[in-house]
Amino acid sequence: MSRNTEVADVCSVIEKAARLLDVTCVRDKVLPVLNTYREAFAHEATVVAYRVATGRRHIGELDCRFTTHPEERDPYARALAGGLVAETGHPIGTILPDLRERFPVDTYGIDFGVVGGFKKIYAFFTPDDLQELSALARLPGMTPGLAANSEFFARHGLADRVGVVGVDYAQRTVNVYFNEVPAACFAPETMVTMCRELGLVRPSEYMLRLGREAFGLYATLSWESPRIERLCFAVTTTDPNTLPVRIDPGVETFVSGFPYGSADRKFVYGAALAPEGEYYKIELHDKWKSGAMDFI
C-alpha cells in the first residue's frame, strides 16, 4: 500500500468519525498534518486515536492523534517545515528540540482537530524510565510554573513520575502526564484537597466516583501565570458502559457508531477540572499498542 493510499484511508475514517458528531471535517486542515507525518502510517504499531469532549470550547470539534517514531525526523522541525506552526520566538518552540536532545524519548504523538488543525506534539518516555519533574523544569524554555509548583507535585508523590510531556502550540500550554500515580491521589478527599489548593472547582460526586477508577493524571500549565490551569484524571476501559458514570448520549452514539478497523481497542475517559468548572472527554483508540499510549 502506498503512503498516499494510507493517508487517504486515515482521512476517510476521520471524516466518517466526524459525521457521527455532525462535525464537518475540514480537509485543508487535516491533510497537511497527515501528509507532514505520512511516514507514521507505514508503521504497524502506529496508534490512531479520536477524542470528543464536553464543555463550551470543545463543541463542534473532533480531536485526532497518532503516534510517530524517534527514528524519523524531529517532529517539531517537521511541523515548521510543513507550515503547521510558525517560528515566533516564544520559548515554547525550544521545548521539543531540548527534550529530544536531553531525554530518552521513546515515541512521539501528533494531535490535531478536524476543524482547528494542528495543535500539539507529545513526547513519550518508556514506561520503565519515568522522568524527574525537576529535570524538566530546568529546560530553558519550560514554563516557570512547573518549577513554581514542584512542592505541590512532590507532596503528592509525583516528582519522579513524568511519563509524557505534551506541547500545545495552538494554546501555548504544556501538559505534564504522570504515570504510576500513588493511589492516594485518587481518593475523594485528596482530589478535593488538590483542587482547593490549586483554586480549581470542587470535584462533583460524579467526578469523585470516576476518580476511584483512575490510572493517571496530568496537569496543564502556561506562560501566562505560574498557576496550574487544569488537572485531568484518566480512566482506561474496553467498554465505556462499565464506567461508574453516565456517558453523554452524544458520546455514546459516537462510540457505538465509530468505523473501527480493529477489534483490539481501548477507551480512555478523562475528567478535567479548571477554575471555571469541570468537563469530560472520551478518547478511543482504533489500534492499541501496549506502552506509550497508555499515558494519554
Coordinates of C-alpha atoms in Angstrom, one line a residue:
M1 CA 0.0 0.0 0.0
S2 CA 1.4 3.4 -0.9
R3 CA 1.7 6.2 1.6
N4 CA -0.7 8.3 -0.4
T5 CA -3.3 5.5 0.0
E6 CA -2.6 5.2 3.7
V7 CA -3.1 8.9 4.2
A8 CA -6.3 8.8 2.2
D9 CA -7.6 5.8 4.2
V10 CA -6.9 7.6 7.5
C11 CA -8.6 10.7 6.3
S12 CA -11.6 8.7 5.2
V13 CA -12.0 7.2 8.7
I14 CA -11.6 10.7 10.2
E15 CA -14.4 12.0 8.0
K16 CA -16.7 9.2 8.9
A17 CA -16.0 9.7 12.6
A18 CA -16.7 13.5 12.3
R19 CA -20.0 12.8 10.7
L20 CA -21.2 10.9 13.7
L21 CA -20.7 14.1 15.7
D22 CA -22.3 16.2 13.0
V23 CA -18.9 17.9 12.6
T24 CA -17.6 18.9 9.2
C25 CA -14.1 17.7 8.6
V26 CA -12.0 20.5 7.0
R27 CA -9.6 18.7 4.7
D28 CA -7.5 21.8 4.3
K29 CA -6.7 21.5 8.0
V30 CA -6.4 17.7 8.2
L31 CA -4.5 16.7 5.1
P32 CA -1.5 19.0 5.8
V33 CA -1.0 17.2 9.1
L34 CA -1.4 13.7 7.7
N35 CA 0.9 14.5 4.8
T36 CA 3.6 16.1 7.0
Y37 CA 3.9 12.9 9.1
R38 CA 2.9 10.4 6.4
E39 CA 5.7 8.0 7.3
A40 CA 4.0 7.3 10.6
F41 CA 1.3 5.3 8.8
A42 CA 3.8 2.9 7.4
H43 CA 4.3 1.5 10.9
E44 CA 2.0 -1.3 12.0
A45 CA 2.4 -0.2 15.6
T46 CA 1.1 3.3 14.9
V47 CA -1.9 4.1 17.1
V48 CA -4.7 6.4 15.8
A49 CA -7.0 7.8 18.5
Y50 CA -10.1 10.1 18.4
R51 CA -11.3 12.3 21.2
V52 CA -14.5 14.1 21.9
A53 CA -15.1 16.4 24.9
T54 CA -17.9 18.3 26.6
G55 CA -17.5 21.9 27.5
R56 CA -18.1 25.1 25.5
R57 CA -14.7 25.4 23.9
H58 CA -14.8 21.8 22.6
I59 CA -18.2 22.0 20.9
G60 CA -18.1 21.4 17.1
E61 CA -14.6 19.7 17.2
L62 CA -13.2 16.2 17.0
D63 CA -9.6 15.8 18.0
C64 CA -7.4 13.2 16.5
R65 CA -3.9 12.0 17.4
F66 CA -1.5 9.4 16.2
T67 CA 1.9 8.1 17.1
T68 CA 5.1 8.7 15.2
H69 CA 8.6 7.4 15.9
P70 CA 12.0 8.8 17.1
E71 CA 14.0 7.4 14.2
E72 CA 12.0 9.8 12.0
R73 CA 12.9 13.5 11.7
D74 CA 12.4 15.8 14.7
P75 CA 8.6 16.3 14.7
Y76 CA 8.8 20.0 15.7
A77 CA 11.2 20.6 12.8
R78 CA 8.7 18.8 10.6
A79 CA 5.8 20.9 11.8
L80 CA 7.8 24.1 10.9
A81 CA 8.8 22.8 7.5
G82 CA 5.2 21.7 6.8
G83 CA 3.8 25.1 7.7
L84 CA 1.8 23.6 10.6
V85 CA 3.3 26.0 13.1
A86 CA 5.3 29.3 12.7
E87 CA 8.5 30.2 14.4
T88 CA 7.5 33.1 16.8
G89 CA 10.5 33.3 19.2
H90 CA 8.2 32.1 22.0
P91 CA 10.0 29.8 24.5
I92 CA 7.6 27.0 23.6
G93 CA 9.5 26.5 20.4
T94 CA 12.6 25.2 22.2
I95 CA 10.9 22.5 24.4
L96 CA 10.6 19.7 21.9
P97 CA 14.2 20.1 20.5
D98 CA 15.5 20.2 24.0
L99 CA 13.5 17.2 25.1
R100 CA 14.8 15.3 22.1
E101 CA 18.4 16.2 22.9
R102 CA 18.4 15.7 26.7
F103 CA 15.8 13.0 27.4
P104 CA 15.2 9.3 26.3
V105 CA 12.1 9.9 24.2
D106 CA 10.5 6.6 23.1
T107 CA 7.7 7.8 20.9
Y108 CA 6.1 11.0 19.7
G109 CA 2.4 11.8 19.3
I110 CA 0.8 14.3 17.0
D111 CA -2.6 16.0 17.9
F112 CA -4.9 17.9 15.6
G113 CA -8.6 18.9 15.3
V114 CA -10.7 18.2 12.2
V115 CA -11.8 21.8 12.3
G116 CA -8.9 23.6 14.0
G117 CA -6.0 21.7 12.5
F118 CA -2.6 21.1 14.1
K119 CA -2.4 21.5 17.9
K120 CA 0.2 19.5 19.9
I121 CA 3.2 17.3 19.9
Y122 CA 3.7 14.7 22.7
A123 CA 7.0 13.2 23.8
F124 CA 6.5 9.8 25.5
F125 CA 9.1 8.3 27.7
T126 CA 9.3 4.5 28.2
P127 CA 7.0 3.2 31.0
D128 CA 10.1 1.9 32.9
D129 CA 12.0 5.1 32.6
L130 CA 9.8 7.8 34.1
Q131 CA 11.4 11.2 34.4
E132 CA 12.1 13.7 37.2
L133 CA 9.9 16.8 37.1
S134 CA 12.8 18.9 38.4
A135 CA 14.9 18.0 35.3
L136 CA 12.1 19.0 33.0
A137 CA 11.7 22.3 34.9
R138 CA 15.3 23.1 34.2
L139 CA 14.7 23.2 30.4
P140 CA 15.5 26.8 29.3
G141 CA 12.1 27.2 27.5
M142 CA 9.9 25.4 30.1
T143 CA 7.1 27.4 31.7
P144 CA 8.2 28.7 35.1
G145 CA 5.0 27.3 36.5
L146 CA 6.4 23.8 36.5
A147 CA 9.2 24.8 39.0
A148 CA 6.8 27.0 40.9
N149 CA 4.5 24.0 41.6
S150 CA 7.3 21.5 42.3
E151 CA 6.4 21.3 46.0
F152 CA 2.8 20.5 45.2
F153 CA 3.8 17.7 42.9
A154 CA 6.4 16.3 45.3
R155 CA 3.9 16.4 48.2
H156 CA 1.5 14.2 46.2
G157 CA 4.3 11.7 45.2
L158 CA 4.6 12.8 41.6
A159 CA 8.0 14.3 41.5
D160 CA 9.6 11.4 39.7
R161 CA 6.6 10.0 37.8
V162 CA 6.5 12.0 34.5
G163 CA 5.7 9.8 31.6
V164 CA 4.7 12.2 28.8
V165 CA 5.1 15.9 28.0
G166 CA 2.6 17.5 25.6
V167 CA 3.3 20.8 24.0
D168 CA 0.3 22.7 22.7
Y169 CA 1.4 25.2 20.2
A170 CA -2.2 26.5 19.5
Q171 CA -2.9 27.3 23.1
R172 CA 0.7 27.9 24.3
T173 CA 0.4 25.4 27.1
V174 CA 2.3 22.4 28.4
N175 CA 0.7 19.2 29.6
V176 CA 2.7 17.1 32.1
Y177 CA 1.4 13.5 32.4
F178 CA 2.1 11.3 35.4
N179 CA 2.2 7.6 35.4
E180 CA 2.4 5.1 38.3
V181 CA 0.4 7.6 40.3
P182 CA 0.1 6.9 44.0
A183 CA -3.4 5.5 44.8
A184 CA -3.9 8.3 47.4
C185 CA -4.1 10.9 44.6
F186 CA -7.4 9.3 43.5
A187 CA -9.0 9.2 47.0
P188 CA -12.0 11.5 47.1
E189 CA -10.6 13.6 49.9
T190 CA -7.3 14.0 48.1
M191 CA -8.9 15.1 44.9
V192 CA -10.9 17.7 46.8
T193 CA -7.8 18.9 48.6
M194 CA -5.7 19.1 45.5
C195 CA -8.4 21.2 43.7
R196 CA -8.8 23.5 46.7
E197 CA -5.1 24.1 46.8
L198 CA -4.9 25.0 43.2
G199 CA -8.0 27.2 43.1
L200 CA -9.9 24.8 40.8
V201 CA -13.6 24.0 41.1
R202 CA -14.5 21.4 43.7
P203 CA -15.0 18.0 42.0
S204 CA -18.6 16.8 41.7
E205 CA -19.7 13.5 43.1
Y206 CA -19.8 12.3 39.5
M207 CA -16.1 13.1 39.1
L208 CA -15.1 11.6 42.5
R209 CA -16.8 8.3 41.5
L210 CA -14.8 8.3 38.3
G211 CA -11.6 9.1 40.2
R212 CA -11.8 5.8 42.1
E213 CA -11.2 4.1 38.8
A214 CA -8.4 6.4 37.6
F215 CA -4.9 5.2 36.5
G216 CA -3.2 8.5 35.7
L217 CA -3.5 12.3 35.8
Y218 CA -2.0 15.3 34.1
A219 CA -1.6 19.0 34.7
T220 CA -1.8 21.9 32.3
L221 CA 0.4 25.0 32.7
S222 CA 1.1 28.1 30.6
W223 CA 3.4 31.1 30.4
E224 CA 0.6 33.5 31.4
S225 CA 0.6 32.6 35.1
P226 CA 2.5 30.2 37.4
R227 CA -0.7 28.5 38.5
I228 CA -1.8 25.1 37.3
E229 CA -4.6 25.7 34.9
R230 CA -6.2 22.3 34.8
L231 CA -6.0 18.8 36.4
C232 CA -7.3 15.8 34.5
F233 CA -7.9 12.3 35.9
A234 CA -7.9 9.4 33.4
V235 CA -9.6 6.0 33.4
T236 CA -9.0 3.3 30.8
T237 CA -11.6 0.7 29.8
T238 CA -12.5 -1.6 27.0
D239 CA -16.2 -0.8 27.5
P240 CA -17.3 2.8 28.5
N241 CA -20.6 1.4 29.7
T242 CA -18.8 -0.3 32.6
L243 CA -17.6 3.1 34.0
P244 CA -19.3 4.2 37.3
V245 CA -20.7 7.3 35.5
R246 CA -23.3 8.2 32.9
I247 CA -21.9 8.6 29.4
D248 CA -23.2 11.6 27.4
P249 CA -25.8 10.3 24.8
G250 CA -23.9 12.1 22.0
V251 CA -20.6 10.5 23.1
E252 CA -22.3 7.1 23.3
T253 CA -23.6 7.5 19.7
F254 CA -20.1 8.3 18.6
V255 CA -18.6 5.3 20.4
S256 CA -21.1 2.8 19.1
G257 CA -21.1 4.1 15.5
F258 CA -17.4 4.5 15.1
P259 CA -16.0 2.6 12.0
Y260 CA -13.5 0.5 13.9
G261 CA -10.7 -1.1 11.9
S262 CA -9.6 -3.5 14.7
A263 CA -11.2 -5.5 17.4
D264 CA -8.3 -4.6 19.7
R265 CA -9.4 -1.2 21.0
K266 CA -9.5 0.6 24.3
F267 CA -11.0 3.8 25.6
V268 CA -9.6 6.5 27.9
Y269 CA -12.2 8.5 29.8
G270 CA -10.9 11.8 31.2
A271 CA -12.4 14.1 33.8
A272 CA -10.8 17.6 33.8
L273 CA -11.1 20.3 36.5
A274 CA -10.4 24.0 35.8
P275 CA -11.3 27.2 37.7
E276 CA -14.4 27.7 35.6
G277 CA -15.8 24.2 36.0
E278 CA -15.3 20.5 35.1
Y279 CA -15.7 18.8 31.7
Y280 CA -15.3 15.3 30.4
K281 CA -13.7 13.7 27.4
I282 CA -13.5 10.2 25.9
E283 CA -10.7 9.0 23.6
L284 CA -11.0 5.8 21.6
H285 CA -8.0 4.0 20.2
D286 CA -8.7 2.2 16.9
K287 CA -5.4 0.3 17.4
W288 CA -3.8 -0.2 20.7
K289 CA -0.1 -0.6 21.4
S290 CA 0.8 -1.5 25.0
G291 CA 3.1 1.1 26.4
A292 CA 3.4 4.6 25.2
M293 CA -0.3 5.5 24.5
D294 CA -1.3 4.2 28.0
F295 CA -0.2 7.6 29.2
I296 CA -3.0 9.5 27.4

